[in-house]
CSV table of N, CA and C and ligand atoms in Angstrom, one decimal:
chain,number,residue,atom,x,y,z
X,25,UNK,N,0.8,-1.2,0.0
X,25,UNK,CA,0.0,0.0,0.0
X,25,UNK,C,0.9,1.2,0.0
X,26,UNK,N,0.9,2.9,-0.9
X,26,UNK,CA,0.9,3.5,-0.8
X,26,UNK,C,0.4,4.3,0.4
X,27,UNK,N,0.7,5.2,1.2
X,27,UNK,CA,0.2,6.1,1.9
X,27,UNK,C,0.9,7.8,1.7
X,28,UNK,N,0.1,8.7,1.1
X,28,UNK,CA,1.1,10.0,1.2
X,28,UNK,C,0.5,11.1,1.4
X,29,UNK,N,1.0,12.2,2.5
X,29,UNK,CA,-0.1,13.0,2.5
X,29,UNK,C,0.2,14.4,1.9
X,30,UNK,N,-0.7,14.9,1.3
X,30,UNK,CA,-0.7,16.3,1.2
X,30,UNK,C,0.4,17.1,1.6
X,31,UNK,N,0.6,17.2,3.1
X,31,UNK,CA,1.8,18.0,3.5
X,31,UNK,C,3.0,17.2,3.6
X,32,UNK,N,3.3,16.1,3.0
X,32,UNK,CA,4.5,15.7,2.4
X,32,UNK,C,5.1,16.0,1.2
X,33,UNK,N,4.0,16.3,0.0
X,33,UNK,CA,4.4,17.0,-1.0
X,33,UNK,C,4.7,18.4,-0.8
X,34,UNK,N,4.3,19.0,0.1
X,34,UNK,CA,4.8,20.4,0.4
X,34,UNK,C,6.2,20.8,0.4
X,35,UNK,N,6.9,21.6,-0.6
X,35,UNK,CA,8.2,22.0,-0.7
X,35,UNK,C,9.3,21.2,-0.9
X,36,UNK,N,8.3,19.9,-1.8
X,36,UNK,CA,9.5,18.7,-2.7
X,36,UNK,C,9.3,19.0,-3.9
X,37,UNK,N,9.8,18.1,-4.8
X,37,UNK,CA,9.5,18.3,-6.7
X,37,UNK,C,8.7,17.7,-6.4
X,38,UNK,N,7.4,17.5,-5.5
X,38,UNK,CA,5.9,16.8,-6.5
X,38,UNK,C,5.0,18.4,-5.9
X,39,UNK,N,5.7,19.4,-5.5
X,39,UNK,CA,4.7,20.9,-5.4
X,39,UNK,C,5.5,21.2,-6.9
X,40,UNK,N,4.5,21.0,-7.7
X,40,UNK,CA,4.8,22.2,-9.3
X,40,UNK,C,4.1,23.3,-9.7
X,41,UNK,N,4.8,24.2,-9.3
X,41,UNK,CA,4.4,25.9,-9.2
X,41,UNK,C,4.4,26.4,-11.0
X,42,UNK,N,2.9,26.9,-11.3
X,42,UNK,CA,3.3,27.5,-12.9
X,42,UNK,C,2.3,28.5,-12.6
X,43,UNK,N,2.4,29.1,-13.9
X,43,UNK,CA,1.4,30.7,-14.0
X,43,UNK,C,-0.1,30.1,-13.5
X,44,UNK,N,-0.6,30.5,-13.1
X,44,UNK,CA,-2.0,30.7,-12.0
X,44,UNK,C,-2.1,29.1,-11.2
X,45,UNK,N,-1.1,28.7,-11.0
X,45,UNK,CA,-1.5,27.1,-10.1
X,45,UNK,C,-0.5,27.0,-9.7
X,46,UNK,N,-0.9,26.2,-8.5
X,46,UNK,CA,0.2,25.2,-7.6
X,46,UNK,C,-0.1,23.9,-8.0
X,47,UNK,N,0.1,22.7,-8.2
X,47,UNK,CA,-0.1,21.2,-8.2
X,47,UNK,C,0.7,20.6,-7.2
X,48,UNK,N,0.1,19.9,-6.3
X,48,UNK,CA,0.6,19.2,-5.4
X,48,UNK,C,0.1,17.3,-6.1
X,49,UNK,N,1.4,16.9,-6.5
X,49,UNK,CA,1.5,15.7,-6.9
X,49,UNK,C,1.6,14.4,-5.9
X,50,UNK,N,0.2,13.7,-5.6
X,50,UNK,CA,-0.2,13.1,-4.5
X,50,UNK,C,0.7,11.3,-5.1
X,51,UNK,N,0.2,11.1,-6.5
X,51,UNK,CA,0.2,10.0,-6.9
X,51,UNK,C,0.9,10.2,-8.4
X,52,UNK,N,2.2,9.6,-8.5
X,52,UNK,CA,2.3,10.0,-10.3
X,52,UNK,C,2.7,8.5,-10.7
X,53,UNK,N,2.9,8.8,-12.3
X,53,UNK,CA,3.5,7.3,-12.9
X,53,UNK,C,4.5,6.1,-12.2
X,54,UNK,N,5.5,6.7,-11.3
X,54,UNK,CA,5.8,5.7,-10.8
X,54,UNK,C,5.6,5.1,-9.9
X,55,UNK,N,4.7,6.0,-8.9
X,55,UNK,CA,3.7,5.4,-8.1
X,55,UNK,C,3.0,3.4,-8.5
X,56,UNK,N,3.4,3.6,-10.6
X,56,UNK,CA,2.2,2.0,-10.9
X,56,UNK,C,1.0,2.2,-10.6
X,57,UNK,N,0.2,3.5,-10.6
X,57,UNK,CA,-1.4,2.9,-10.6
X,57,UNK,C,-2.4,3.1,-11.9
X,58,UNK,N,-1.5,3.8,-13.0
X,58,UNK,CA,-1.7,4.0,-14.1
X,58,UNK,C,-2.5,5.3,-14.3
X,59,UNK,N,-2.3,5.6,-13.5
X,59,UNK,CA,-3.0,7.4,-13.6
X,59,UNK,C,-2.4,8.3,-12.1
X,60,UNK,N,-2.7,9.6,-12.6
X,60,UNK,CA,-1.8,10.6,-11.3
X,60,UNK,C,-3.0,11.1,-10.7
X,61,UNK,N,-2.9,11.6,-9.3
X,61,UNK,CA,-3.6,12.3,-8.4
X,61,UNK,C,-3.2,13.4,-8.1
X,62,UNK,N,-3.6,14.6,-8.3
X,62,UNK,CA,-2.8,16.0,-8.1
X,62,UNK,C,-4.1,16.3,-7.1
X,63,UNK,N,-3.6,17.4,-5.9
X,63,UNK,CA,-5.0,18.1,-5.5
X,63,UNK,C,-3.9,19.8,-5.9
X,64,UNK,N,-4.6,20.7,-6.9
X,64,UNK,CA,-4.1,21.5,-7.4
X,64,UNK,C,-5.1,22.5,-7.1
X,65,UNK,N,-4.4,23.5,-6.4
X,65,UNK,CA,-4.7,25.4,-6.3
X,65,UNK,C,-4.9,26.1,-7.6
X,66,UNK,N,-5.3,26.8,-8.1
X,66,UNK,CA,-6.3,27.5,-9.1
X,66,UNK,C,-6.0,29.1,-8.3
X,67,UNK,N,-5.2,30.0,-8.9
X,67,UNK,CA,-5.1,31.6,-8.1
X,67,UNK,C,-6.4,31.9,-8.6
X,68,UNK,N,-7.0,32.9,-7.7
X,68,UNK,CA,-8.1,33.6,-8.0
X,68,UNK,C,-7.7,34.6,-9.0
X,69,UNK,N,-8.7,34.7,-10.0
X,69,UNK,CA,-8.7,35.8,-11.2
X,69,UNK,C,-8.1,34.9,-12.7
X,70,UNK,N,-7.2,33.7,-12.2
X,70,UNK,CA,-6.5,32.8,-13.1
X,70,UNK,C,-7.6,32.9,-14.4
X,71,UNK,N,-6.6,32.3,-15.7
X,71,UNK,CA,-7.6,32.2,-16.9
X,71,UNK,C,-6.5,31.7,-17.8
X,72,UNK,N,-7.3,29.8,-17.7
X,72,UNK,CA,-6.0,29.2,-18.5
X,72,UNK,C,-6.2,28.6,-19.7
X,73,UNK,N,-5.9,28.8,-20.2
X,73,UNK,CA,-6.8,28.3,-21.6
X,73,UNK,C,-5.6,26.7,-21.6
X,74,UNK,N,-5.9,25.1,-21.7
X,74,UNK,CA,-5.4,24.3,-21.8
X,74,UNK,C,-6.4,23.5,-23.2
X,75,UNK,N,-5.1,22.4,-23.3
X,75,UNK,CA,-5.4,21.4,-24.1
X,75,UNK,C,-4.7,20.0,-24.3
X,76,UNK,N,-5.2,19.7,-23.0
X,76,UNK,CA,-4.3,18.1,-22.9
X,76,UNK,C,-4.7,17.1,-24.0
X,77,UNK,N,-4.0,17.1,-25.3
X,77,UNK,CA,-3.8,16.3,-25.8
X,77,UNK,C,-3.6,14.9,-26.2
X,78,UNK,N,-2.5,14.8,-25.1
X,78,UNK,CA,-2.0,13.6,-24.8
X,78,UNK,C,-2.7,12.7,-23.8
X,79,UNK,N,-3.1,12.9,-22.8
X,79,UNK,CA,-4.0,13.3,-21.6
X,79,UNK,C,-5.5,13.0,-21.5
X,80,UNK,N,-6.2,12.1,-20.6
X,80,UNK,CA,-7.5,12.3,-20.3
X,80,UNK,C,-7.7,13.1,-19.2
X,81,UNK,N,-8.1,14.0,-18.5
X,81,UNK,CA,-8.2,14.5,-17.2
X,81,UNK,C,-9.4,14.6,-16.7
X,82,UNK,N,-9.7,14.2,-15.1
X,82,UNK,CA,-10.9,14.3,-14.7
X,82,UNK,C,-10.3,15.3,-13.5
X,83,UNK,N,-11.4,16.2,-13.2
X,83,UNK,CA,-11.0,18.0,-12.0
X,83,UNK,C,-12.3,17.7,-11.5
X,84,UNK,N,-12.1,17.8,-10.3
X,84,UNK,CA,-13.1,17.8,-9.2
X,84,UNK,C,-12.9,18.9,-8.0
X,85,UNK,N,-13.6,19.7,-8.5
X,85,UNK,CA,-14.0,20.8,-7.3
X,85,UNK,C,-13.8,20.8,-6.0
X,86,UNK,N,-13.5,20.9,-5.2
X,86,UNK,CA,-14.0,20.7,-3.5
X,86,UNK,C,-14.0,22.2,-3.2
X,87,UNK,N,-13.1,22.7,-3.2
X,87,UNK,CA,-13.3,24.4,-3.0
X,87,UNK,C,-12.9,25.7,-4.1
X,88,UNK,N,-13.8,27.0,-3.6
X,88,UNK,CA,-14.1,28.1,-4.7
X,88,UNK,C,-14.6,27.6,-5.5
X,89,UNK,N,-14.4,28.7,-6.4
X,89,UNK,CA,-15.9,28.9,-7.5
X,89,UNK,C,-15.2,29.6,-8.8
X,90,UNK,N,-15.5,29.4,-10.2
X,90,UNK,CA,-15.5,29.2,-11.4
X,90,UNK,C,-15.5,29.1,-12.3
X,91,UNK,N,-15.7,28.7,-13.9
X,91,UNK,CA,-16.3,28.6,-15.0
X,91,UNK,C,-15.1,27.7,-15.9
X,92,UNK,N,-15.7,27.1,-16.6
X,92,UNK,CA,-14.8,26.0,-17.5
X,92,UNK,C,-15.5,26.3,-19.0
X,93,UNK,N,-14.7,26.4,-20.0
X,93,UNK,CA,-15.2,26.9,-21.4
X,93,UNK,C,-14.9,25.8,-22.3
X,94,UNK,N,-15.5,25.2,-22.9
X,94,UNK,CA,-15.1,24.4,-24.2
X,94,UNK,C,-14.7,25.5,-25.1
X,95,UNK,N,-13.3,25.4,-25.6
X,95,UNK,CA,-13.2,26.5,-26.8
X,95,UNK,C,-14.1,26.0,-27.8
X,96,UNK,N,-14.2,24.8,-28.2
X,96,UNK,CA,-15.2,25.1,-29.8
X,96,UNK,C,-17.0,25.5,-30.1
X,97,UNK,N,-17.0,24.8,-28.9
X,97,UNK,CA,-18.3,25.8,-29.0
X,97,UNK,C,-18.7,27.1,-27.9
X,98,UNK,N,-17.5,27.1,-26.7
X,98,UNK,CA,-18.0,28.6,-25.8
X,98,UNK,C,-18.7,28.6,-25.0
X,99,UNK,N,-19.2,26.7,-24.8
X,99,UNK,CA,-20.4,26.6,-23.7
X,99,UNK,C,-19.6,26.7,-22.5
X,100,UNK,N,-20.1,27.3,-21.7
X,100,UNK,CA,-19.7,27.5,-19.9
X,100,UNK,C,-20.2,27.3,-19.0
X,101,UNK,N,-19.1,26.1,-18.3
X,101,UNK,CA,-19.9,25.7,-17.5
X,101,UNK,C,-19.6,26.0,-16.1
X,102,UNK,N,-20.4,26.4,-15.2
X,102,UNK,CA,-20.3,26.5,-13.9
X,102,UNK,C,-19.3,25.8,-13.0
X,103,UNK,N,-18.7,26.4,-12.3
X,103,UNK,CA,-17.6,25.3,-11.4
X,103,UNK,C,-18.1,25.5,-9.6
X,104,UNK,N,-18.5,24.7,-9.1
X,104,UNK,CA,-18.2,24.8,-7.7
X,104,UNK,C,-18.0,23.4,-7.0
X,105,UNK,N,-18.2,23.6,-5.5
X,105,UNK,CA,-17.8,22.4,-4.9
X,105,UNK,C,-18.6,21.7,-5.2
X,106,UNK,N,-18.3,20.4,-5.2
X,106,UNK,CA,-18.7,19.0,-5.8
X,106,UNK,C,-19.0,18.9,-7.5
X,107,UNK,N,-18.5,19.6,-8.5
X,107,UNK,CA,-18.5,19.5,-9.3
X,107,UNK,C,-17.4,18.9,-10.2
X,108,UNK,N,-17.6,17.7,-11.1
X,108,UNK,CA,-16.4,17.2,-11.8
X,108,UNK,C,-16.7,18.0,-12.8
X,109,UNK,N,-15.6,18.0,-14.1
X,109,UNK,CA,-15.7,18.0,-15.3
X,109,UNK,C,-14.5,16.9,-15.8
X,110,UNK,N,-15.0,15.9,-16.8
X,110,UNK,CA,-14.2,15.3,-17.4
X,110,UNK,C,-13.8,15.2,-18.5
X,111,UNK,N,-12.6,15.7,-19.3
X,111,UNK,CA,-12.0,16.0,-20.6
X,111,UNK,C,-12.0,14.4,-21.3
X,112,UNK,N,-13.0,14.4,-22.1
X,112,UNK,CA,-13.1,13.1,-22.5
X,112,UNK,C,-12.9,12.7,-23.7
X,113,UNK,N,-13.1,14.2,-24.7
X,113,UNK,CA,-12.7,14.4,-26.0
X,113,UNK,C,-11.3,14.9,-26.0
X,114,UNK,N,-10.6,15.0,-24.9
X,114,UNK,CA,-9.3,16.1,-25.0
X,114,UNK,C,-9.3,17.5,-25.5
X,115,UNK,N,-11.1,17.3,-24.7
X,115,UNK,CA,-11.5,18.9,-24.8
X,115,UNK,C,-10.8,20.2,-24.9
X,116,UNK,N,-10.4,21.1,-25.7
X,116,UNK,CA,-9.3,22.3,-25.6
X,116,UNK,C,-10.3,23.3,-24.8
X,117,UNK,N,-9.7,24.0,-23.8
X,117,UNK,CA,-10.9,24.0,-22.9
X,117,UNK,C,-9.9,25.4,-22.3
X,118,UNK,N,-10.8,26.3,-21.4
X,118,UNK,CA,-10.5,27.6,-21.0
X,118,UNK,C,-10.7,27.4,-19.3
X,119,UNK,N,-10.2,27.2,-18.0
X,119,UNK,CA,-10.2,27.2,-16.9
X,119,UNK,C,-10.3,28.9,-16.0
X,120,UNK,N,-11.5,29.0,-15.6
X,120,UNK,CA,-11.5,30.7,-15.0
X,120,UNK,C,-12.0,31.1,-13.7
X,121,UNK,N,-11.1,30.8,-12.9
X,121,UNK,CA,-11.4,30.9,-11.4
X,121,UNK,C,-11.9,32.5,-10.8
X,122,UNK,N,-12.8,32.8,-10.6
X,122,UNK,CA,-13.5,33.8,-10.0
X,122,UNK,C,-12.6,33.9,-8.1
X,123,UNK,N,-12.7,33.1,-7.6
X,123,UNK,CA,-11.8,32.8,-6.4
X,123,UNK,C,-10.8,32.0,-6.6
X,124,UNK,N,-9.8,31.4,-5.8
X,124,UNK,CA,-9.1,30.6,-5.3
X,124,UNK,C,-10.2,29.0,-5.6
X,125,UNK,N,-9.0,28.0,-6.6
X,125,UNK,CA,-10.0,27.1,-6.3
X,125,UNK,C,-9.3,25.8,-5.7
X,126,UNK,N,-9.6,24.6,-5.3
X,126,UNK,CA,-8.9,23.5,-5.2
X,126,UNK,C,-9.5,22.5,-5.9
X,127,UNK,N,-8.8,21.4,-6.5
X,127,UNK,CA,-9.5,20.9,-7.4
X,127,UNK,C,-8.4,19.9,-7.2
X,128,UNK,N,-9.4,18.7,-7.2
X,128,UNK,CA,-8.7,17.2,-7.4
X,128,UNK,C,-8.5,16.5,-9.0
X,129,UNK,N,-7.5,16.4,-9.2
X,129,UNK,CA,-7.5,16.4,-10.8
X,129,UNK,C,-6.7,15.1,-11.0
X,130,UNK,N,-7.1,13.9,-11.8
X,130,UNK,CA,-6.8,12.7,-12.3
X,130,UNK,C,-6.1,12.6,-13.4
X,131,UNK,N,-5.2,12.6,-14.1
X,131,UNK,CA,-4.5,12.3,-15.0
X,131,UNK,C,-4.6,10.8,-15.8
X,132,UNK,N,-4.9,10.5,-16.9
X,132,UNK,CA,-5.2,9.5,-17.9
X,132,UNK,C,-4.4,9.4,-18.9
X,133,UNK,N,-3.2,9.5,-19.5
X,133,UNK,CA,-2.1,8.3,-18.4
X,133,UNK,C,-1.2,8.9,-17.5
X,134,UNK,N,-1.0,8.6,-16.5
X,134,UNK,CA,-0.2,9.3,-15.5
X,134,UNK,C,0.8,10.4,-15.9
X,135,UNK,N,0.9,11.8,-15.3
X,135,UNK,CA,1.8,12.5,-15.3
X,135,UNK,C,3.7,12.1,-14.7
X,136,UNK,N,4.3,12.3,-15.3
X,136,UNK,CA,5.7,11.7,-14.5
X,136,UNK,C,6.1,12.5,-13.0
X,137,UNK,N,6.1,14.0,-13.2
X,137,UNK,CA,6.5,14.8,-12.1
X,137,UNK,C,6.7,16.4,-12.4
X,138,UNK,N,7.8,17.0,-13.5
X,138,UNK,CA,7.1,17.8,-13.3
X,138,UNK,C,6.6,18.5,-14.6
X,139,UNK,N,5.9,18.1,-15.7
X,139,UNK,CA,5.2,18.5,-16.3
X,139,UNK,C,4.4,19.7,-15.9
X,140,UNK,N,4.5,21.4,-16.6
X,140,UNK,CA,3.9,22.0,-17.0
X,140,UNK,C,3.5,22.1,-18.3
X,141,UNK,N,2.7,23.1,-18.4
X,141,UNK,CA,2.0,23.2,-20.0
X,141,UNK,C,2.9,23.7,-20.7
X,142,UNK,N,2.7,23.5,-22.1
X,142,UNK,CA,3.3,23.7,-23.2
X,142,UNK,C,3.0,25.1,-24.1
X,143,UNK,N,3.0,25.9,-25.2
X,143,UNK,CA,2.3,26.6,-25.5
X,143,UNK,C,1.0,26.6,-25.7
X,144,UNK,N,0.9,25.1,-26.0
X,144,UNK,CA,-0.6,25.1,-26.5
X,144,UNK,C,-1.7,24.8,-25.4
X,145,UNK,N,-0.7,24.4,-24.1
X,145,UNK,CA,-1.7,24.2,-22.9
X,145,UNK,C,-1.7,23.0,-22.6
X,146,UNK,N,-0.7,22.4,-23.3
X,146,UNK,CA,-0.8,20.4,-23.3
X,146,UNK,C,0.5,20.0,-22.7
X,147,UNK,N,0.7,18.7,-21.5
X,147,UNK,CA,1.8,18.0,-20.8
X,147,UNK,C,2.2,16.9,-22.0
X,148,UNK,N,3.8,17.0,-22.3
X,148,UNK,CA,3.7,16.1,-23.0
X,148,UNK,C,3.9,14.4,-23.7
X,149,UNK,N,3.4,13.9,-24.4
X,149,UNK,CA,3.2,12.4,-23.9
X,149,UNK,C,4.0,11.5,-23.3
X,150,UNK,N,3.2,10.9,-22.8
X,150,UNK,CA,4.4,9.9,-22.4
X,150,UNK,C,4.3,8.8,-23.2
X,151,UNK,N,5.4,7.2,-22.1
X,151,UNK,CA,5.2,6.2,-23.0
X,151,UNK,C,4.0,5.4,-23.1
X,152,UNK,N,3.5,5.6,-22.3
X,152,UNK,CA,1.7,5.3,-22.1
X,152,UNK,C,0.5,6.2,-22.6
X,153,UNK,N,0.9,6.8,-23.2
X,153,UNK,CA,-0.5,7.5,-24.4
X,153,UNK,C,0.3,6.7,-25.7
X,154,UNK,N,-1.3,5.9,-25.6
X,154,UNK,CA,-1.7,5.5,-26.7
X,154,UNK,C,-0.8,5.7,-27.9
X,155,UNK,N,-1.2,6.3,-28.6
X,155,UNK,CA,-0.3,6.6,-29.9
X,155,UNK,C,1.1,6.1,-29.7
X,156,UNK,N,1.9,7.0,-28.7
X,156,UNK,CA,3.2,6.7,-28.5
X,156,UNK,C,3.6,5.2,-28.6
X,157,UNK,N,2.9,4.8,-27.3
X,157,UNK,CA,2.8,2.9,-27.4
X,157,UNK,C,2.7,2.2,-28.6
X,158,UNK,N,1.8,2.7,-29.3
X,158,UNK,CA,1.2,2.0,-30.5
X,158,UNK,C,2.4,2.3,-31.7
X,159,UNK,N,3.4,3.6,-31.3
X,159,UNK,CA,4.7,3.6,-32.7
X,159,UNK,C,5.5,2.9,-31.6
X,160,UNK,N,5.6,2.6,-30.9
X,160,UNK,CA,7.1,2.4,-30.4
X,160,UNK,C,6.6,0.7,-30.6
X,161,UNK,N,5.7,0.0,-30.3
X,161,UNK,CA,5.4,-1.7,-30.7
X,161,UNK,C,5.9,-2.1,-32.0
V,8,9YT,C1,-7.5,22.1,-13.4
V,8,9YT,C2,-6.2,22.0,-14.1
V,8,9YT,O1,-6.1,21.3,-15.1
V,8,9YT,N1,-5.2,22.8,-13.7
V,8,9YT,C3,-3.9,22.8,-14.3
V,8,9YT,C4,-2.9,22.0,-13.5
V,8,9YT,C5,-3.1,20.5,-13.7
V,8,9YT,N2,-4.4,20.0,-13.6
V,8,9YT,C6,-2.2,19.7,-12.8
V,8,9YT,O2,-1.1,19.3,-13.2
V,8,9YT,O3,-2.5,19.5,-11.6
């Protein structure tokens, strides 16, 4: 069994500090559970326009409040506590925190460590997205 808490990742390389977030990296790739567990801070006023790519991600709310944008169509959706949103299409998507938020965020295939975004908003693949696997066989 795994056990790790929250204030163990405090002020190691699994805290990844980028423009409007902190990620506190609970669970990553080497962990072996085939997906990461971040519980990640959101600055209030933040406005991130992402596009994980490579990436399925599931964000789960517990605290502050919010809006999440699909760029292709503009729909907006409300963010507060107890709300998921799950990137299922590798939705290119706009994140806009009105407050401070916390959000529990799942990674599909696991992040390594310290992955920030790229220009386009996307972490980049690993050997476990698909595609990758599928050229390197
Ligand atoms: C909600 C969200 O995607 N924020 C960006 C940071 C990312 N989720 C992470 O690595 O924790």
């Amino acid at each position: 069994m795994i056990v790790r808490t929250l204030k163990g990742t405090l002020g190691s390389e699994r805290e990844v500090v980028s423009k409007g977030w902190t990620s506190r990296r609970l669970l990553l790739k080497s962990e072996g559970m085939g997906f990461s567990l971040h519980d990640t801070l959101i600055e209030a006023g933040a406005q991130l326009p992402m596009h994980y790519r490579n990436h399925l991600e599931a964000v789960y709310c517990i605290e502050g409040e919010g809006e999440v944008e699909t760029t292709a169509d503009g729909i907006r959706h409300q963010i507060k506590p107890g709300t998921v949103y799950a990137l299922d299409q590798h939705d290119e998507h706009i994140l806009r925190a009105r407050t401070q938020m916390r959000m529990v965020c799942v990674f599909n295939p696991p992040v390594s460590g310290q992955e920030v975004h790229d220009a386009d908003g996307a972490y980049p693949a690993s050997d476990d997205t698909p595609a990758v696997a599928a050229a390197a066989s």
